[in-house]
mmCIF file of N, CA and C in Angstrom:
data_model
loop_
_atom_site.group_PDB
_atom_site.id
_atom_site.type_symbol
_atom_site.label_atom_id
_atom_site.label_comp_id
_atom_site.label_asym_id
_atom_site.label_seq_id
_atom_site.Cartn_x
_atom_site.Cartn_y
_atom_site.Cartn_z
ATOM 1 N N UNK A 1 0.856 -1.150 -0.080
ATOM 2 C CA UNK A 1 0.077 -0.054 0.032
ATOM 3 C C UNK A 1 0.895 1.105 -0.014
ATOM 4 N N UNK A 2 0.459 1.988 -0.619
ATOM 5 C CA UNK A 2 1.752 3.832 -0.861
ATOM 6 C C UNK A 2 -0.153 4.421 -1.203
ATOM 7 N N UNK A 3 0.733 5.910 -0.546
ATOM 8 C CA UNK A 3 -0.074 6.843 -0.601
ATOM 9 C C UNK A 3 0.733 8.113 -1.048
ATOM 10 N N UNK A 4 -0.183 9.252 -1.760
ATOM 11 C CA UNK A 4 0.230 9.944 -2.006
ATOM 12 C C UNK A 4 -0.793 11.150 -1.989
ATOM 13 N N UNK A 5 0.174 12.039 -1.729
ATOM 14 C CA UNK A 5 -0.761 13.353 -0.871
ATOM 15 C C UNK A 5 -0.290 14.668 -1.621
ATOM 16 N N UNK A 6 -1.370 15.068 -2.489
ATOM 17 C CA UNK A 6 -1.197 16.489 -3.578
ATOM 18 C C UNK A 6 -2.191 17.147 -2.856
ATOM 19 N N UNK A 7 -2.509 18.527 -3.468
ATOM 20 C CA UNK A 7 -3.288 19.312 -3.256
ATOM 21 C C UNK A 7 -4.307 18.958 -3.817
ATOM 22 N N UNK A 8 -5.714 19.198 -3.110
ATOM 23 C CA UNK A 8 -7.282 19.044 -3.865
ATOM 24 C C UNK A 8 -7.144 19.777 -4.960
ATOM 25 N N UNK A 9 -6.981 20.587 -5.689
ATOM 26 C CA UNK A 9 -7.474 21.151 -7.275
ATOM 27 C C UNK A 9 -6.392 20.114 -7.935
ATOM 28 N N UNK A 10 -5.398 19.293 -7.599
ATOM 29 C CA UNK A 10 -5.639 18.187 -8.512
ATOM 30 C C UNK A 10 -6.213 16.751 -8.818
ATOM 31 N N UNK A 11 -6.652 16.863 -7.489
ATOM 32 C CA UNK A 11 -8.290 15.459 -7.488
ATOM 33 C C UNK A 11 -8.990 16.129 -8.222
ATOM 34 N N UNK A 12 -9.473 17.280 -8.314
ATOM 35 C CA UNK A 12 -10.894 17.917 -8.976
ATOM 36 C C UNK A 12 -10.419 17.974 -10.387
ATOM 37 N N UNK A 13 -9.228 18.192 -10.591
ATOM 38 C CA UNK A 13 -8.864 18.178 -11.972
ATOM 39 C C UNK A 13 -9.193 16.687 -12.959
ATOM 40 N N UNK A 14 -8.674 15.932 -12.211
ATOM 41 C CA UNK A 14 -8.959 14.294 -12.439
ATOM 42 C C UNK A 14 -10.070 14.150 -12.434
ATOM 43 N N UNK A 15 -10.476 14.470 -11.772
ATOM 44 C CA UNK A 15 -12.231 14.109 -11.858
ATOM 45 C C UNK A 15 -12.981 14.660 -13.004
ATOM 46 N N UNK A 16 -12.332 16.155 -13.281
ATOM 47 C CA UNK A 16 -13.268 16.934 -14.471
ATOM 48 C C UNK A 16 -12.452 16.093 -15.645
ATOM 49 N N UNK A 17 -11.432 15.834 -15.889
ATOM 50 C CA UNK A 17 -10.692 14.770 -17.071
ATOM 51 C C UNK A 17 -11.857 13.818 -17.541
ATOM 52 N N UNK A 18 -11.734 13.116 -16.280
ATOM 53 C CA UNK A 18 -12.186 11.927 -16.399
ATOM 54 C C UNK A 18 -13.931 12.145 -17.451
ATOM 55 N N UNK A 19 -14.464 12.901 -16.324
ATOM 56 C CA UNK A 19 -16.014 12.697 -17.264
ATOM 57 C C UNK A 19 -15.753 13.403 -18.527
ATOM 58 N N UNK A 20 -14.953 14.250 -18.851
ATOM 59 C CA UNK A 20 -14.884 14.572 -20.249
ATOM 60 C C UNK A 20 -14.169 13.620 -21.278
ATOM 61 N N UNK A 21 -13.309 13.343 -20.849
ATOM 62 C CA UNK A 21 -12.517 12.163 -22.225
ATOM 63 C C UNK A 21 -13.331 10.414 -21.776
ATOM 64 N N UNK A 22 -13.400 9.998 -20.611
ATOM 65 C CA UNK A 22 -14.369 8.974 -20.578
ATOM 66 C C UNK A 22 -15.865 8.551 -20.133
ATOM 67 N N UNK A 23 -16.072 10.043 -19.594
ATOM 68 C CA UNK A 23 -17.893 9.721 -18.814
ATOM 69 C C UNK A 23 -17.995 9.111 -17.655
ATOM 70 N N UNK A 24 -16.863 9.019 -17.133
ATOM 71 C CA UNK A 24 -16.612 8.229 -15.964
ATOM 72 C C UNK A 24 -16.841 9.645 -14.469
ATOM 73 N N UNK A 25 -18.113 9.158 -14.244
ATOM 74 C CA UNK A 25 -18.427 10.510 -12.921
ATOM 75 C C UNK A 25 -18.084 10.175 -11.709
ATOM 76 N N UNK A 26 -16.923 10.500 -11.260
ATOM 77 C CA UNK A 26 -16.845 10.190 -9.779
ATOM 78 C C UNK A 26 -16.976 11.433 -8.708
ATOM 79 N N UNK A 27 -16.883 11.008 -7.374
ATOM 80 C CA UNK A 27 -16.916 11.600 -6.284
ATOM 81 C C UNK A 27 -15.289 12.189 -5.737
ATOM 82 N N UNK A 28 -15.276 13.256 -5.668
ATOM 83 C CA UNK A 28 -14.268 13.557 -4.810
ATOM 84 C C UNK A 28 -12.809 12.391 -4.190
ATOM 85 N N UNK A 29 -13.232 11.634 -3.515
ATOM 86 C CA UNK A 29 -12.135 10.339 -3.061
ATOM 87 C C UNK A 29 -12.064 9.341 -4.315
ATOM 88 N N UNK A 30 -13.039 9.538 -4.824
ATOM 89 C CA UNK A 30 -12.405 8.625 -5.878
ATOM 90 C C UNK A 30 -11.727 9.409 -6.784
ATOM 91 N N UNK A 31 -12.031 10.866 -7.228
ATOM 92 C CA UNK A 31 -11.010 11.110 -8.437
ATOM 93 C C UNK A 31 -9.553 10.981 -7.206
ATOM 94 N N UNK A 32 -10.013 11.320 -6.356
ATOM 95 C CA UNK A 32 -8.053 11.530 -5.667
ATOM 96 C C UNK A 32 -7.743 9.916 -5.887
ATOM 97 N N UNK A 33 -8.059 9.258 -5.295
ATOM 98 C CA UNK A 33 -7.455 7.142 -6.265
ATOM 99 C C UNK A 33 -6.969 7.466 -7.241
ATOM 100 N N UNK A 34 -7.773 7.133 -8.168
ATOM 101 C CA UNK A 34 -7.220 7.389 -9.573
ATOM 102 C C UNK A 34 -6.187 8.335 -10.023
ATOM 103 N N UNK A 35 -6.264 9.880 -9.222
ATOM 104 C CA UNK A 35 -5.030 10.410 -9.202
ATOM 105 C C UNK A 35 -3.992 9.958 -8.753
ATOM 106 N N UNK A 36 -4.091 9.220 -7.451
ATOM 107 C CA UNK A 36 -2.863 8.971 -6.777
ATOM 108 C C UNK A 36 -2.325 7.748 -7.350
ATOM 109 N N UNK A 37 -3.137 6.911 -7.951
ATOM 110 C CA UNK A 37 -2.492 5.751 -8.950
ATOM 111 C C UNK A 37 -1.918 5.524 -10.133
ATOM 112 N N UNK A 38 -2.572 7.342 -10.694
ATOM 113 C CA UNK A 38 -1.749 7.813 -11.928
ATOM 114 C C UNK A 38 -0.611 8.012 -11.723
ATOM 115 N N UNK A 39 -0.315 9.102 -10.603
ATOM 116 C CA UNK A 39 1.417 9.370 -10.094
ATOM 117 C C UNK A 39 2.006 7.952 -9.623
ATOM 118 N N UNK A 40 1.802 7.138 -8.977
ATOM 119 C CA UNK A 40 2.223 6.456 -8.283
ATOM 120 C C UNK A 40 3.253 5.168 -9.989
ATOM 121 N N UNK A 41 1.957 5.189 -10.620
ATOM 122 C CA UNK A 41 2.299 4.501 -11.833
ATOM 123 C C UNK A 41 3.214 4.882 -12.561
ATOM 124 N N UNK A 42 3.423 6.118 -12.639
ATOM 125 C CA UNK A 42 4.161 7.191 -13.099
ATOM 126 C C UNK A 42 5.652 6.883 -12.737
ATOM 127 N N UNK A 43 6.004 6.096 -11.613
ATOM 128 C CA UNK A 43 7.399 5.878 -10.645
ATOM 129 C C UNK A 43 7.886 4.763 -11.151
ATOM 130 N N UNK A 44 9.466 4.940 -11.434
ATOM 131 C CA UNK A 44 10.349 3.367 -11.962
ATOM 132 C C UNK A 44 10.031 2.758 -11.450
ATOM 133 N N UNK A 45 9.824 2.215 -9.871
ATOM 134 C CA UNK A 45 9.359 1.669 -9.740
ATOM 135 C C UNK A 45 8.137 0.583 -9.776
ATOM 136 N N UNK A 46 7.099 1.290 -10.198
ATOM 137 C CA UNK A 46 5.944 0.725 -10.771
ATOM 138 C C UNK A 46 6.200 0.176 -12.138
ATOM 139 N N UNK A 47 7.557 0.398 -13.030
ATOM 140 C CA UNK A 47 7.106 0.092 -14.178
ATOM 141 C C UNK A 47 7.195 -1.580 -14.183
ATOM 142 N N UNK A 48 6.120 -2.176 -15.393
ATOM 143 C CA UNK A 48 5.787 -3.445 -14.656
ATOM 144 C C UNK A 48 4.418 -3.976 -13.747
ATOM 145 N N UNK A 49 4.581 -3.557 -13.505
ATOM 146 C CA UNK A 49 3.236 -3.676 -11.847
ATOM 147 C C UNK A 49 1.971 -3.257 -12.747
ATOM 148 N N UNK A 50 1.043 -4.003 -11.709
ATOM 149 C CA UNK A 50 -0.291 -3.556 -11.637
ATOM 150 C C UNK A 50 -0.527 -2.408 -11.266
ATOM 151 N N UNK A 51 -0.652 -1.407 -11.214
ATOM 152 C CA UNK A 51 -1.887 -0.425 -9.891
ATOM 153 C C UNK A 51 -2.736 -0.464 -9.803
ATOM 154 N N UNK A 52 -3.215 -0.651 -8.605
ATOM 155 C CA UNK A 52 -5.182 -0.408 -8.928
ATOM 156 C C UNK A 52 -5.966 0.559 -7.870
ATOM 157 N N UNK A 53 -6.824 0.987 -8.211
ATOM 158 C CA UNK A 53 -7.279 1.976 -7.394
ATOM 159 C C UNK A 53 -9.034 1.721 -7.960
ATOM 160 N N UNK A 54 -9.392 1.316 -6.335
ATOM 161 C CA UNK A 54 -10.757 1.356 -6.106
ATOM 162 C C UNK A 54 -11.591 2.394 -6.179
ATOM 163 N N UNK A 55 -12.891 2.522 -6.773
ATOM 164 C CA UNK A 55 -13.793 3.607 -6.634
ATOM 165 C C UNK A 55 -15.145 3.115 -6.444
ATOM 166 N N UNK A 56 -15.689 2.944 -5.408
ATOM 167 C CA UNK A 56 -17.060 2.764 -4.885
ATOM 168 C C UNK A 56 -17.511 3.827 -4.524
ATOM 169 N N UNK A 57 -17.787 5.172 -5.632
ATOM 170 C CA UNK A 57 -18.424 6.281 -5.614
ATOM 171 C C UNK A 57 -19.160 6.715 -6.765
ATOM 172 N N UNK A 58 -20.065 7.179 -6.823
ATOM 173 C CA UNK A 58 -20.313 8.502 -7.735
ATOM 174 C C UNK A 58 -20.520 9.510 -7.698
ATOM 175 N N UNK A 59 -20.317 10.663 -8.263
ATOM 176 C CA UNK A 59 -20.707 12.211 -8.260
ATOM 177 C C UNK A 59 -21.760 12.742 -7.783
ATOM 178 N N UNK A 60 -22.720 12.128 -7.435
ATOM 179 C CA UNK A 60 -24.134 13.021 -7.869
ATOM 180 C C UNK A 60 -24.527 13.850 -6.735
ATOM 181 N N UNK A 61 -24.294 13.466 -5.353
ATOM 182 C CA UNK A 61 -23.944 14.176 -4.329
ATOM 183 C C UNK A 61 -23.361 15.351 -4.433
ATOM 184 N N UNK A 62 -21.971 15.227 -5.213
ATOM 185 C CA UNK A 62 -21.164 16.396 -5.599
ATOM 186 C C UNK A 62 -21.124 17.582 -6.502
ATOM 187 N N UNK A 63 -22.235 17.655 -7.056
ATOM 188 C CA UNK A 63 -22.662 18.434 -8.091
ATOM 189 C C UNK A 63 -22.264 19.696 -7.689
ATOM 190 N N UNK A 64 -22.791 19.919 -6.309
ATOM 191 C CA UNK A 64 -22.925 21.454 -6.051
ATOM 192 C C UNK A 64 -21.522 22.150 -5.607
ATOM 193 N N UNK A 65 -20.763 20.829 -5.319
ATOM 194 C CA UNK A 65 -19.284 21.316 -4.557
ATOM 195 C C UNK A 65 -18.254 22.037 -6.079
ATOM 196 N N UNK A 66 -17.060 22.479 -5.233
ATOM 197 C CA UNK A 66 -16.317 22.916 -6.646
ATOM 198 C C UNK A 66 -15.707 21.742 -7.140
ATOM 199 N N UNK A 67 -15.802 20.749 -7.335
ATOM 200 C CA UNK A 67 -15.030 19.895 -8.115
ATOM 201 C C UNK A 67 -16.007 20.112 -9.213
ATOM 202 N N UNK A 68 -17.267 19.957 -9.851
ATOM 203 C CA UNK A 68 -17.840 19.903 -10.951
ATOM 204 C C UNK A 68 -18.040 21.707 -11.554
ATOM 205 N N UNK A 69 -17.406 22.494 -10.920
ATOM 206 C CA UNK A 69 -17.915 23.861 -12.035
ATOM 207 C C UNK A 69 -17.151 24.614 -12.439
#
């Protein structure tokens, strides 16, 4: 298990990008998990490994927050 701490604006941007590019509508925590997985996957020690992010969330309750404004 690895962690990745970055400012929340990165997670918001990841959520917005996923909606535009793939139609994947995620909440803040799920977008953060996807972003962290992408950051970890780019590390040299991750080469050839499978990186997994579990997203058991949708974003309907977040429509009024900054993630989708």
